[in-house]
Coordinates of C-alpha atoms in Angstrom, one line a residue:
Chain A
X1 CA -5.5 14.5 -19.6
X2 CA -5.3 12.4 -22.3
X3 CA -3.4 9.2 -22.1
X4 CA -2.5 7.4 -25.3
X5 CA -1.1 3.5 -25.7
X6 CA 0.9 3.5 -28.9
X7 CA 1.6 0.2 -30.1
X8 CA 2.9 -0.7 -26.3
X9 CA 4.4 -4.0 -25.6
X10 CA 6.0 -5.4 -22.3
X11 CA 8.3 -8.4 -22.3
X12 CA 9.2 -9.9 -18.9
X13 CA 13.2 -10.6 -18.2
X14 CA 11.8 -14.1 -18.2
X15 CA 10.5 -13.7 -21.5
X16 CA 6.6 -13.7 -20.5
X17 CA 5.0 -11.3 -23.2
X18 CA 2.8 -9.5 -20.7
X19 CA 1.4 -7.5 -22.7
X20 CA 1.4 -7.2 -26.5
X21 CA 1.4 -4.4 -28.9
X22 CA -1.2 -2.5 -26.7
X23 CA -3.1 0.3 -28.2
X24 CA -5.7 2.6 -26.9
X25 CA -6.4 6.0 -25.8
X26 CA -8.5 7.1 -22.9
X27 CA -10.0 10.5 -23.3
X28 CA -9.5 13.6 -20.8
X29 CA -12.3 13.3 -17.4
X30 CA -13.4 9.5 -18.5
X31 CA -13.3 6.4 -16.7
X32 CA -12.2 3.4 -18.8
X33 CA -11.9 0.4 -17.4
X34 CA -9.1 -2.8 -17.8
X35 CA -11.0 -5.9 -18.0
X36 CA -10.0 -9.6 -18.8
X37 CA -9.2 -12.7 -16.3
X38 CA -6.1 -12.9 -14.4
X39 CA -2.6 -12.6 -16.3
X40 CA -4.4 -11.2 -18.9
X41 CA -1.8 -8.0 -18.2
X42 CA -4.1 -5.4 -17.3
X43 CA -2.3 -4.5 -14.0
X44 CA 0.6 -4.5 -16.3
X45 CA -0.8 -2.4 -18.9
X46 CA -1.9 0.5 -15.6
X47 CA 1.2 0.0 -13.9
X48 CA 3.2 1.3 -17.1
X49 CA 1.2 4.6 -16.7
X50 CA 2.9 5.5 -13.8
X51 CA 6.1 3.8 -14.7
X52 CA 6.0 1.3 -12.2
X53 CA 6.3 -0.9 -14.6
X54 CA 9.1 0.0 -17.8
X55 CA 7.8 -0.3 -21.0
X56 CA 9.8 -2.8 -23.5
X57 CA 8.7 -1.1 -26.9
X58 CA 5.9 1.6 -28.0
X59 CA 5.2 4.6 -26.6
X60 CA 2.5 6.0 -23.3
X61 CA 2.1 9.6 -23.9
X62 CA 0.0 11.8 -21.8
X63 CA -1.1 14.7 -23.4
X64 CA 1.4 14.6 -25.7
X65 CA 4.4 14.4 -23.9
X66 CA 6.2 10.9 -24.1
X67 CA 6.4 9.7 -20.3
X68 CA 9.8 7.9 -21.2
X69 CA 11.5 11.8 -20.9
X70 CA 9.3 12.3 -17.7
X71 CA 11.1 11.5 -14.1
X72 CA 9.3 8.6 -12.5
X73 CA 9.0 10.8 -9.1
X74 CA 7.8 13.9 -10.8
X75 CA 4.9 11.9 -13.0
X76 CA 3.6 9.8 -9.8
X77 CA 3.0 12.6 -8.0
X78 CA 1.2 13.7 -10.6
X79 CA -1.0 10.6 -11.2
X80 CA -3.1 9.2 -8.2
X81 CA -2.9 6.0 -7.3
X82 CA -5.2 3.2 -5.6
X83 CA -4.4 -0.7 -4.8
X84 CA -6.3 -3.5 -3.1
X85 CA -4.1 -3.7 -0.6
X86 CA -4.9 0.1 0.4
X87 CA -1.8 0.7 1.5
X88 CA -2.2 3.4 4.0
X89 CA 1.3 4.2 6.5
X90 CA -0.2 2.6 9.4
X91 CA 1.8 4.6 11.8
X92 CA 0.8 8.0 10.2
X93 CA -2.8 10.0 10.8
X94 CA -5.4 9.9 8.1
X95 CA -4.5 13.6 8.0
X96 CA -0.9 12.7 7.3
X97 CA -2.0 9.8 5.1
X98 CA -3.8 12.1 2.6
X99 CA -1.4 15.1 3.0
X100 CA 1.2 13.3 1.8
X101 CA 1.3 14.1 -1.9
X102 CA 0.7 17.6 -1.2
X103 CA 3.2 17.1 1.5
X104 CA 5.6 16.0 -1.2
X105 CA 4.7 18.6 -3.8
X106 CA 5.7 21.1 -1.5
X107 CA 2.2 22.9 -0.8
X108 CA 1.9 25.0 2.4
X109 CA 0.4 23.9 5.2
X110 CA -2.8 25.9 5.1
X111 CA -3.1 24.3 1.6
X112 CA -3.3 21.0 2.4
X113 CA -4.9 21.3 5.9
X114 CA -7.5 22.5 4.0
X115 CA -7.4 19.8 1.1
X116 CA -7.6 17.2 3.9
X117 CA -10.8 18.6 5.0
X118 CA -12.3 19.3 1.4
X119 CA -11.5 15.8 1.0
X120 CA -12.8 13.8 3.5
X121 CA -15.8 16.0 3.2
X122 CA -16.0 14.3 -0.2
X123 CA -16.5 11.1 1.0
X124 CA -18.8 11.7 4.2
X125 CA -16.4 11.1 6.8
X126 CA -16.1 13.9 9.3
X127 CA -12.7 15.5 9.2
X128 CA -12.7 16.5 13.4
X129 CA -13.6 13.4 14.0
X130 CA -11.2 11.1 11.4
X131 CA -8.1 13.2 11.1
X132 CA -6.0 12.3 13.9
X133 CA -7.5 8.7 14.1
X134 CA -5.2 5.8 12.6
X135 CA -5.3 3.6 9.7
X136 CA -6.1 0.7 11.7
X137 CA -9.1 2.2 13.8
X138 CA -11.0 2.4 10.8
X139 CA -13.1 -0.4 9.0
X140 CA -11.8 -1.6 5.7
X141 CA -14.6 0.1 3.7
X142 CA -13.7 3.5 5.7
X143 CA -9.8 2.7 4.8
X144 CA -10.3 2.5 1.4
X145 CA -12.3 5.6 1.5
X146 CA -9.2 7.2 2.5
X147 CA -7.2 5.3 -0.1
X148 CA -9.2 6.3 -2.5
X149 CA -9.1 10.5 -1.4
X150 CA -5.4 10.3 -0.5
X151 CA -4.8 9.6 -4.3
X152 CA -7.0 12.6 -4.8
X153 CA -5.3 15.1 -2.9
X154 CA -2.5 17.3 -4.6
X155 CA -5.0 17.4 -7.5
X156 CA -3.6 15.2 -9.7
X157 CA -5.5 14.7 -13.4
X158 CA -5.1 11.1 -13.4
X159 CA -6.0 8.5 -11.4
X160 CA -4.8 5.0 -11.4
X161 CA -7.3 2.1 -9.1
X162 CA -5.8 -1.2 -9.4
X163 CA -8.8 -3.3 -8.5
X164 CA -9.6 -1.0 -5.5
X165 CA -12.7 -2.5 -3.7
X166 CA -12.4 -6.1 -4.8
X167 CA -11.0 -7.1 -1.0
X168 CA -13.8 -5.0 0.5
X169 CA -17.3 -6.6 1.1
X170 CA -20.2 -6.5 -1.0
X171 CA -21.9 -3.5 1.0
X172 CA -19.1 -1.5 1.6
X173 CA -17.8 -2.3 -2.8
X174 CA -21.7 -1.3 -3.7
X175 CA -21.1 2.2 -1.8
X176 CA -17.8 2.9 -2.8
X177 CA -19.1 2.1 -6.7
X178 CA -21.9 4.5 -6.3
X179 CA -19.5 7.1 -4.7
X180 CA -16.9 6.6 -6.7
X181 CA -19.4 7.7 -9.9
X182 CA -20.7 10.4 -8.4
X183 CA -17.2 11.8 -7.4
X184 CA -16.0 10.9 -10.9
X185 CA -19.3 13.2 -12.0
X186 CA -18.1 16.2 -10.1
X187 CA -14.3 16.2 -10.6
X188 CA -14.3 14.9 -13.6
X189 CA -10.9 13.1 -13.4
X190 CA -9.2 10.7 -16.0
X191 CA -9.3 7.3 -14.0
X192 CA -7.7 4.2 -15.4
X193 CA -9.7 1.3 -13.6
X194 CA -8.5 -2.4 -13.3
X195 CA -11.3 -4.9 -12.3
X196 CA -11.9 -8.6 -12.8
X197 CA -15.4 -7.7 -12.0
X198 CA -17.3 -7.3 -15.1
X199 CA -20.4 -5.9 -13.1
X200 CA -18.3 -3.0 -11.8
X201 CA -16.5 -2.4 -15.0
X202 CA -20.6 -1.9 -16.4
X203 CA -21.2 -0.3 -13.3
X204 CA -18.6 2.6 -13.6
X205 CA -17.0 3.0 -16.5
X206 CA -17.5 5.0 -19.5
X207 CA -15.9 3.0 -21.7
X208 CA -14.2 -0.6 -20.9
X209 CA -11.0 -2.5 -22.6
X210 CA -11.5 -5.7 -22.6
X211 CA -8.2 -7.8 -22.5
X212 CA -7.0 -11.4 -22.8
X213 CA -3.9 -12.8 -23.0
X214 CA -2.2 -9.1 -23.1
X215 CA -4.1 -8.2 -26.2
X216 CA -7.2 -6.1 -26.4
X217 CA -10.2 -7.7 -27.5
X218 CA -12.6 -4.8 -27.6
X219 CA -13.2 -1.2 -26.4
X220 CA -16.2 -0.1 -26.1
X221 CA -18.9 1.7 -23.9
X222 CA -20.4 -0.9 -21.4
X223 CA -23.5 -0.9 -23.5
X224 CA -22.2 -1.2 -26.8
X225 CA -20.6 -4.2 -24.8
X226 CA -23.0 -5.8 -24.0
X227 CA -24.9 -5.3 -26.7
X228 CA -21.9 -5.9 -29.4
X229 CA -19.5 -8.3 -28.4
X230 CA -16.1 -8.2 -30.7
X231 CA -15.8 -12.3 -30.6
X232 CA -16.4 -15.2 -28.6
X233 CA -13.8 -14.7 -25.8
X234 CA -15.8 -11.1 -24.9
X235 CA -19.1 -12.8 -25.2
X236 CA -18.1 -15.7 -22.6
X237 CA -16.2 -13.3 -20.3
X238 CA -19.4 -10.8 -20.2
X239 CA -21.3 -13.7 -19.6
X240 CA -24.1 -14.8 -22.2
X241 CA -26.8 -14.4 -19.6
X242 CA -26.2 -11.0 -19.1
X243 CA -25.7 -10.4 -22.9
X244 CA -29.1 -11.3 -23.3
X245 CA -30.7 -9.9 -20.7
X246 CA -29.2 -6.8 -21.5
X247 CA -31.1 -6.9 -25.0
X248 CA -34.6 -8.4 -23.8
X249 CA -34.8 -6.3 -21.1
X250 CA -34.3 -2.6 -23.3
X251 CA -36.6 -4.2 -26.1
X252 CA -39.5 -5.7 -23.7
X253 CA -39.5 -2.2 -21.7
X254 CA -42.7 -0.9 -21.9
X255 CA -43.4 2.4 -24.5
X256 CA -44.7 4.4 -22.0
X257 CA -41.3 4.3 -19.5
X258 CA -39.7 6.3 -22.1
X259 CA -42.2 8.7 -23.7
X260 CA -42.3 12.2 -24.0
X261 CA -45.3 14.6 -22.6
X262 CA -47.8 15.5 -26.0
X263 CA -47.4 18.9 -27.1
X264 CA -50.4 20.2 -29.4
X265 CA -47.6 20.4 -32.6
X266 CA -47.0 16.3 -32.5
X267 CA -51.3 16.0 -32.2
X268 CA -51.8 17.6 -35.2
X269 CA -49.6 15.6 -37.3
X270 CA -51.0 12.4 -38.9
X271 CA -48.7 10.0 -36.8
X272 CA -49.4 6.3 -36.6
X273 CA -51.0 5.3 -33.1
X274 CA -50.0 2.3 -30.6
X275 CA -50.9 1.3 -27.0
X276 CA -48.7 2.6 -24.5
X277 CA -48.2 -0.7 -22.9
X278 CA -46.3 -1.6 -26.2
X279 CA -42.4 -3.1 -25.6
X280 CA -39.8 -0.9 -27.7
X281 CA -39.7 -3.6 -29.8
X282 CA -43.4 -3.1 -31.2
X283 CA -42.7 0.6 -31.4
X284 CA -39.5 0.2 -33.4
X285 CA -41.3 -2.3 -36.0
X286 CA -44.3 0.1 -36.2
X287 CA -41.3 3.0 -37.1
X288 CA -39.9 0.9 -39.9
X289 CA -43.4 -0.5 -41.4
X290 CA -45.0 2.8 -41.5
X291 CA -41.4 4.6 -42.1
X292 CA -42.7 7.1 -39.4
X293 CA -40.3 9.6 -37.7
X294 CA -42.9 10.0 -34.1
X295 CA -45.2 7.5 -32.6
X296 CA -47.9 8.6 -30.9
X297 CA -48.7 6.5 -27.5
X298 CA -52.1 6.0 -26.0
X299 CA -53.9 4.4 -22.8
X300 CA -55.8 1.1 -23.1
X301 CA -59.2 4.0 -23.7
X302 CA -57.6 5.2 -26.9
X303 CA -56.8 8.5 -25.3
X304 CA -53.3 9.9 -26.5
X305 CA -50.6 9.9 -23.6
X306 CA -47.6 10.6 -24.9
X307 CA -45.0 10.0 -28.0
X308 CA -41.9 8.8 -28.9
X309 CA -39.3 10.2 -31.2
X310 CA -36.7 8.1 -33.5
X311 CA -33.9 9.3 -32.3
X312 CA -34.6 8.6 -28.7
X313 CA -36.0 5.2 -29.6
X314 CA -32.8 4.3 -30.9
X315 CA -30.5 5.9 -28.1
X316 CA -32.7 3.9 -25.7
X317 CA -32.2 0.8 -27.8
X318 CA -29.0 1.2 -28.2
X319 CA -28.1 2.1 -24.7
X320 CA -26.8 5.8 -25.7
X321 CA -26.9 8.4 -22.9
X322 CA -26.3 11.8 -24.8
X323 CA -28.1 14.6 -25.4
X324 CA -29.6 15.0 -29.0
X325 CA -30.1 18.4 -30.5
Chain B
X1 CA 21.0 -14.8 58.1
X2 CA 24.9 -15.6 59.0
X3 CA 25.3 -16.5 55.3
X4 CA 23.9 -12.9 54.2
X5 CA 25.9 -11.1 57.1
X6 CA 28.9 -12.7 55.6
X7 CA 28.0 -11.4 51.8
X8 CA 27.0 -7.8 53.0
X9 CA 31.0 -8.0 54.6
X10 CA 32.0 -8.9 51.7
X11 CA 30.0 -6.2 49.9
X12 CA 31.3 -3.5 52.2
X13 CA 35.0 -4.2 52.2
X14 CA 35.1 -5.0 48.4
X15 CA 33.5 -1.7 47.8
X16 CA 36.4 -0.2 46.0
X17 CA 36.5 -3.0 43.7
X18 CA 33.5 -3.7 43.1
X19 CA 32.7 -0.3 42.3
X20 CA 35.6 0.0 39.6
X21 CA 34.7 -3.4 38.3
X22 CA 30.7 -2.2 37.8
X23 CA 32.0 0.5 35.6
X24 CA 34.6 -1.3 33.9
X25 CA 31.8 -3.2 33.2
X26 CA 29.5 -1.0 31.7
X27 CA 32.1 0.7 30.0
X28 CA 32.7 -2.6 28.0
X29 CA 29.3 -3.7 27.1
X30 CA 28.4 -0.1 26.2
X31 CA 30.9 0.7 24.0
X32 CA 30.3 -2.8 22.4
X33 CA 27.0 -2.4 21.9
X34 CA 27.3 0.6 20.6
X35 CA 29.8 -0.3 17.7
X36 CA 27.7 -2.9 16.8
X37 CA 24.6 -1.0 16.6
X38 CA 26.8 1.3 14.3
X39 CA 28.0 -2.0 12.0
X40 CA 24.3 -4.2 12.2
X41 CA 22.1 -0.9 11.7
X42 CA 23.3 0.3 8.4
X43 CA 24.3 -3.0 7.1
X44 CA 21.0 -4.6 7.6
X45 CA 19.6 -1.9 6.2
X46 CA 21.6 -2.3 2.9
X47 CA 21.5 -6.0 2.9
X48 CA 17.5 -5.3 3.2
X49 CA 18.0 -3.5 -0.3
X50 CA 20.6 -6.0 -1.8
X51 CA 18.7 -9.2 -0.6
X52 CA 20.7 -11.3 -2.8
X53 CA 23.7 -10.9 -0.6
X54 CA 21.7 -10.9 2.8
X55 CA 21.8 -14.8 3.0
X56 CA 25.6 -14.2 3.2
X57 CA 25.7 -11.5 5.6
X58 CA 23.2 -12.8 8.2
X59 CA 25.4 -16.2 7.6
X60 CA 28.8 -14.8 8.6
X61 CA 27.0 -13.0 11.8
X62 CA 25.4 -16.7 12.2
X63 CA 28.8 -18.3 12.1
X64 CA 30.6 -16.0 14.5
X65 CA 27.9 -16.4 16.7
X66 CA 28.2 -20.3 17.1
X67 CA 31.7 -20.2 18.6
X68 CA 31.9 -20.7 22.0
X69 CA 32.1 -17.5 23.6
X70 CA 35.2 -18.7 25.7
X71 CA 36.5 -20.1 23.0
X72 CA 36.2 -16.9 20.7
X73 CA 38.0 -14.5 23.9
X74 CA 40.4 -17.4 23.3
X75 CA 41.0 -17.2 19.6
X76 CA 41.5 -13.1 19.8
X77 CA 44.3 -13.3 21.6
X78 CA 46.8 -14.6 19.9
X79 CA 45.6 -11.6 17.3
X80 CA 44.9 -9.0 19.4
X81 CA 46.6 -9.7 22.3
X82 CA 45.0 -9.1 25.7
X83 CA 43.2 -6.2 27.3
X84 CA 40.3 -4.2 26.8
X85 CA 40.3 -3.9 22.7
X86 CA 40.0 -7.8 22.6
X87 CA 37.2 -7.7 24.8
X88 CA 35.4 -5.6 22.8
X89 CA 35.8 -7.0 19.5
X90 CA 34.5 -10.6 21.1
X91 CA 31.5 -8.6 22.5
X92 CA 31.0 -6.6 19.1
X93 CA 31.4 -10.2 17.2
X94 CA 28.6 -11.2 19.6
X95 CA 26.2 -8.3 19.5
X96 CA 26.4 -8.7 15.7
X97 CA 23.8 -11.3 14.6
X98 CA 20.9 -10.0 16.6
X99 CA 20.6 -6.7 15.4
X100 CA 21.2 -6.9 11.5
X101 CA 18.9 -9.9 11.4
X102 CA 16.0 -8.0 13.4
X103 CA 16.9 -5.3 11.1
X104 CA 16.6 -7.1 8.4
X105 CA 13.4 -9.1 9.1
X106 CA 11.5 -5.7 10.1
X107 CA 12.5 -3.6 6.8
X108 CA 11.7 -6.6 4.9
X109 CA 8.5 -7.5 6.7
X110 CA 6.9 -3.8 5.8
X111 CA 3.6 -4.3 4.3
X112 CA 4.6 -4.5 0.3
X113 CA 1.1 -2.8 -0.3
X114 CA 2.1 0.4 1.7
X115 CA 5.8 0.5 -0.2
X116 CA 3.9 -0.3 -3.6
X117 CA 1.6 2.9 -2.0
X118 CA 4.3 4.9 -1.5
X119 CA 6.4 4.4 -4.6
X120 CA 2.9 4.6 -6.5
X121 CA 2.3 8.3 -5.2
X122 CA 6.0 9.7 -6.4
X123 CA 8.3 8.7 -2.9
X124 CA 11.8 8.2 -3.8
X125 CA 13.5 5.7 -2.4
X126 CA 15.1 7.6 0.2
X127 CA 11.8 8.9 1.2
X128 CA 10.3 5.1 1.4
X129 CA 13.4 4.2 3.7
X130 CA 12.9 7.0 5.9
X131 CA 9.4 7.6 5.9
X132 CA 8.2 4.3 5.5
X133 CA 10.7 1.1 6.3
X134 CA 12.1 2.4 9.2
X135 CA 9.4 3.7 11.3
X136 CA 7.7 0.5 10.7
X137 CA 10.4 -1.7 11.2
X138 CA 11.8 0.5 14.5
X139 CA 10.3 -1.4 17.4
X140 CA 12.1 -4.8 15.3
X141 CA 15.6 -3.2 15.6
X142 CA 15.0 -2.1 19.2
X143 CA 13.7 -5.8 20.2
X144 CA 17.2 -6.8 18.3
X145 CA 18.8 -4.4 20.6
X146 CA 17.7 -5.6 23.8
X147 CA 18.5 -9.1 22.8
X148 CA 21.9 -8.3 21.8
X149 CA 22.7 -5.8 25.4
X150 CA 21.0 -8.4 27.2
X151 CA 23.5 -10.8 26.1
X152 CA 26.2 -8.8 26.2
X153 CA 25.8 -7.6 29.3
X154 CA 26.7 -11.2 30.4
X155 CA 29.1 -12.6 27.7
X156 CA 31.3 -9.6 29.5
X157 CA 32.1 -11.6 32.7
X158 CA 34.1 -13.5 30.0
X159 CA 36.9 -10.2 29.6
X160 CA 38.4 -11.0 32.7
X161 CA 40.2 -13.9 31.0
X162 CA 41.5 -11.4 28.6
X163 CA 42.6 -9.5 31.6
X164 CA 39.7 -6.4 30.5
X165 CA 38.4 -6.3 34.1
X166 CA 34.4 -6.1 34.5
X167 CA 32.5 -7.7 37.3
X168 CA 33.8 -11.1 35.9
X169 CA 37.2 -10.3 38.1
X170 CA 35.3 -10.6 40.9
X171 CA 33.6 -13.6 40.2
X172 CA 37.0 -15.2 38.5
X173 CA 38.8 -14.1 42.1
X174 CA 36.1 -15.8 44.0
X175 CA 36.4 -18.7 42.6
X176 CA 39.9 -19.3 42.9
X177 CA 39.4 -18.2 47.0
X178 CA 36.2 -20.4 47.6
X179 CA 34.6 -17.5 48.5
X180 CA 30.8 -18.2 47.3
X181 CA 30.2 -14.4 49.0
X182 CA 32.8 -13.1 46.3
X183 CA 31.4 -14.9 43.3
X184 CA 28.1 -13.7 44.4
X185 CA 28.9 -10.0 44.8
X186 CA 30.5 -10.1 41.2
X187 CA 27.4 -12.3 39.8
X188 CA 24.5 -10.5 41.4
X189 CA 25.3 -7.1 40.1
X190 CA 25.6 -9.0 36.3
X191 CA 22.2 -10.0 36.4
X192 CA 21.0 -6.3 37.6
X193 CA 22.5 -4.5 34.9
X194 CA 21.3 -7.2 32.6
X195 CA 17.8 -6.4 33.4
X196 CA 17.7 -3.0 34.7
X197 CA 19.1 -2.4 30.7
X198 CA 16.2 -4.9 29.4
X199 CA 13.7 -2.9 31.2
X200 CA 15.2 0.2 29.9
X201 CA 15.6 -0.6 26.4
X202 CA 11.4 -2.0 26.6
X203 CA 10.4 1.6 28.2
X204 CA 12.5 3.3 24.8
X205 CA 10.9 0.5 22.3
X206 CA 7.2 0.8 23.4
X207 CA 8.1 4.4 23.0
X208 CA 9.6 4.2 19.7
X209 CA 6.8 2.2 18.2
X210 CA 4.7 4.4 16.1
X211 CA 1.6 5.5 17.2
X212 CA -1.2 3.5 15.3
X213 CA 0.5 0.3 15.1
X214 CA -0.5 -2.8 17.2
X215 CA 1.4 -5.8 16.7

């Protein structure tokens, strides 16, 4: 599902510009992430998705269709959503808790019997054991857990989180992270993520919108973030530390972390020769002096251990995780 | 002992009376009750959705509460004239005030989160009222229920004086006779109903509270 931001601006009654002349797409099965300090109108900016929130000019489409013809019922139930506050009907099951969108969408009850047990499968929590408990019997990490699978259910192709595990602790806001990305691997939804937390917006998101102000500053992959800041405001709000760490860390990493096993082919070439204890930075300067496509690695005896290709040298530099052909 | 042997006389030749009176009795408070129930229920339920005018509501109810229940039997008369229909409006004006504001405190004490949840995954609002706000907010209404019998139950010795019967006869006519055995006899079985319908009313909210909810 793609969602797209068309030139989307949201005046308050009180005349608060919330957010201001927003645009941005997020492509089908990614998970982009709203950045920026408080009141900077990123829960604004998600809450228009699912029209909890009117729009005052612009247009949100998804996948083509203009959500201003859509009903407000019929879209929700189409869109998951997640808050902090969790949110779970403390006086309904788990089982009832995540059936409910199904519930709504009018699916049998073999349906989502099953799609309650598929789904707390998902997230490691035994369904004999957790369906008839209550909200309140379970801990705060386990409730979210929930939270986050009773937005799943009744399949929806977008997800909304609206800063989902920042009320959790640490432990429990690591796990969910990690689960959360692996889940996001397998059912490849579109999630629209609000944080404050820049290290979870690196963490899980393919690509983050940074906003201040209700303006976007930048969008861009978490690497290209880091490595790239639009302007000062992104720069501070990343925080310069991590900035350059990010850079010193990719350039000091040894040669030999990244290099391929030798095949008899690269031997035979005349390519220029380096340690294998070399940082990326040595390599890439080697590249550009000897305007060499391959380096050839070797141990401290001289013996040849491996090599390293330009193109990968550059996707590790760069912090690019795709597959070259 | 001669004190008791006197009352249980009293008790045993009164029989008819008190009987008829007992009934008369519940007959008054129940039917009040119930008309307010019917009034507070669904008005603090809209005044929970319209909370601009809620203030005024829950004032009015506040107001009419604050006359002095004598007084208020008092003032209906002149209006209504006497017997049973007066009663009961002083005993609906009464019941009032109780049950809209519970009502009105437990809708609007539900957990915003869980509405936001709810009108997040595609509820209407109907669904949110029905699903959500009044399951949650059922054990408030019921507490504003017992309050509101409880009192009732004993503003109604009051109807007498608007010549509706109820146990307050008795306890009116054993006044004016000096007979302490007679005010008793009327008095005694007041204070049972008032708590035999508290108890009753706790045993239906526990069981009206929703599974999974400690408060």
């Amino acid at each position: 599902m793609l969602i797209t931001f068309d030139h989307v601006t949201k005046q308050f009654e009180d005349g608060t510009i919330a957010v201001d002349d927003v645009s941005f797409s997020v492509a089908k099965g990614k998970l982009v992430t709203l950045i920026g300090p408080s009141g900077c109108g990123k829960t604004t900016t998600m809450k228009m998705i699912n029209k909890l929130i009117s729009l005052s000019s612009g247009s949100i489409t998804i996948d083509g269709t203009d959500i201003s013809e859509q009903d407000p019922v019929e879209l929700r139930r189409n869109i998951g959503y997640v808050i902090q506050r969790i949110g779970l009907l403390p006086h309904m099951t788990i089982e009832e808790n995540v059936a409910l969108v199904p519930k709504l969408k009018g699916w049998k009850k073999e349906d989502y019997q099953k799609e309650v047990d598929d789904l707390l499968d998902l997230v490691g929590l035994e369904p004999s054991t957790y369906k008839k408990r209550y909200p309140l019997e379970l801990s705060g990490g386990q409730q979210q857990r929930i939270g986050v699978i009773r937005a799943l259910a009744g399949k929806p192709p977008i997800i909304l989180m609206d800063e989902p595990f920042s009320a959790l602790d640490p432990i429990s806001r690591e796990q969910l992270q990690d689960e959360l990305k692996l889940l996001q691997k397998n059912i490849q939804k579109t999630i629209v993520f609000v944080t404050h937390d820049m290290d979870e917006a690196l963490k899980i998101s393919d690509e983050v919108i940074v906003m201040k102000d209700g303006c976007v500053q930048q969008i861009a992959t978490p690497d290209t973030l880091i490595h790239q800041p639009s302007n000062a405001f992104v720069r501070s709000f990343i925080g310069e530390d991590r900035v350059k760490q990010a850079i010193e860390t990719t350039s000091k990493r040894q040669a030999s972390s990244v290099m391929l096993p030798l095949t008899a082919e690269v031997l035979q070439e005349s390519t220029p020769r380096l340690p294998d204890s070399s940082p990326l930075q040595e390599v890439a300067k080697m590249m550009l002096t000897s305007k060499a496509n391959k380096i050839i690695l070797m141990a401290a005896d001289g013996e040849a251990t491996g090599w390293i290709a330009k193109d990968q040298l550059l996707k590790e530099l760069a912090g690019i995780d795709m597959e070259v052909i | 002992m001669e004190h008791l042997q006197v009352f249980m006389d009293t008790v045993v030749s009164r029989q008819d009376l008190l009987i008829e009176r007992t009934i008369q009795h519940l007959y008054l408070s129940f039917i009040a009750i119930l008309i307010a129930v019917g009034i507070s229920l669904p008005l603090g339920i809209y005044i929970s959705r319209n909370r601009k005018v809620a203030e005024f509501y829950i004032g009015i109810t506040a107001v009419l509460q604050t006359i002095p229940s004598l007084a208020l039997f008092g003032f209906l008369v002149p209006v209504l004239g006497i017997g049973s229909i007066t009663a009961l409006v002083a005993l609906i004006i009464y019941a009032l005030l109780p049950i809209l504001r519970n009502t009105y405190t437990g809708i609007t004490g539900v957990d915003e989160g869980i509405i936001e949840a709810g009108e997040g995954m595609g509820m209407t609002q109907r669904q949110i009222l029905w699903k959500i706000q009044l399951p949650l907010s059922l054990p408030f209404m019921m507490a504003g229920v017992r309050t509101a019998t409880v009192l009732t139950v004993g503003v109604a010795t009051l109807a007498t004086f608007v010549g509706a019967g109820g146990l307050g006869d008795v306890i009116w006519r054993g006044l004016q006779s000096w007979n302490n055995s007679l005010v008793l006899a009327g008095a005694i079985p007041v204070a049972l109903l008032a708590l035999l319908f508290d108890s009753l009313l706790k045993f239906v909210e526990k069981k009206v509270t929703p599974k999974g909810i400690k408060y």
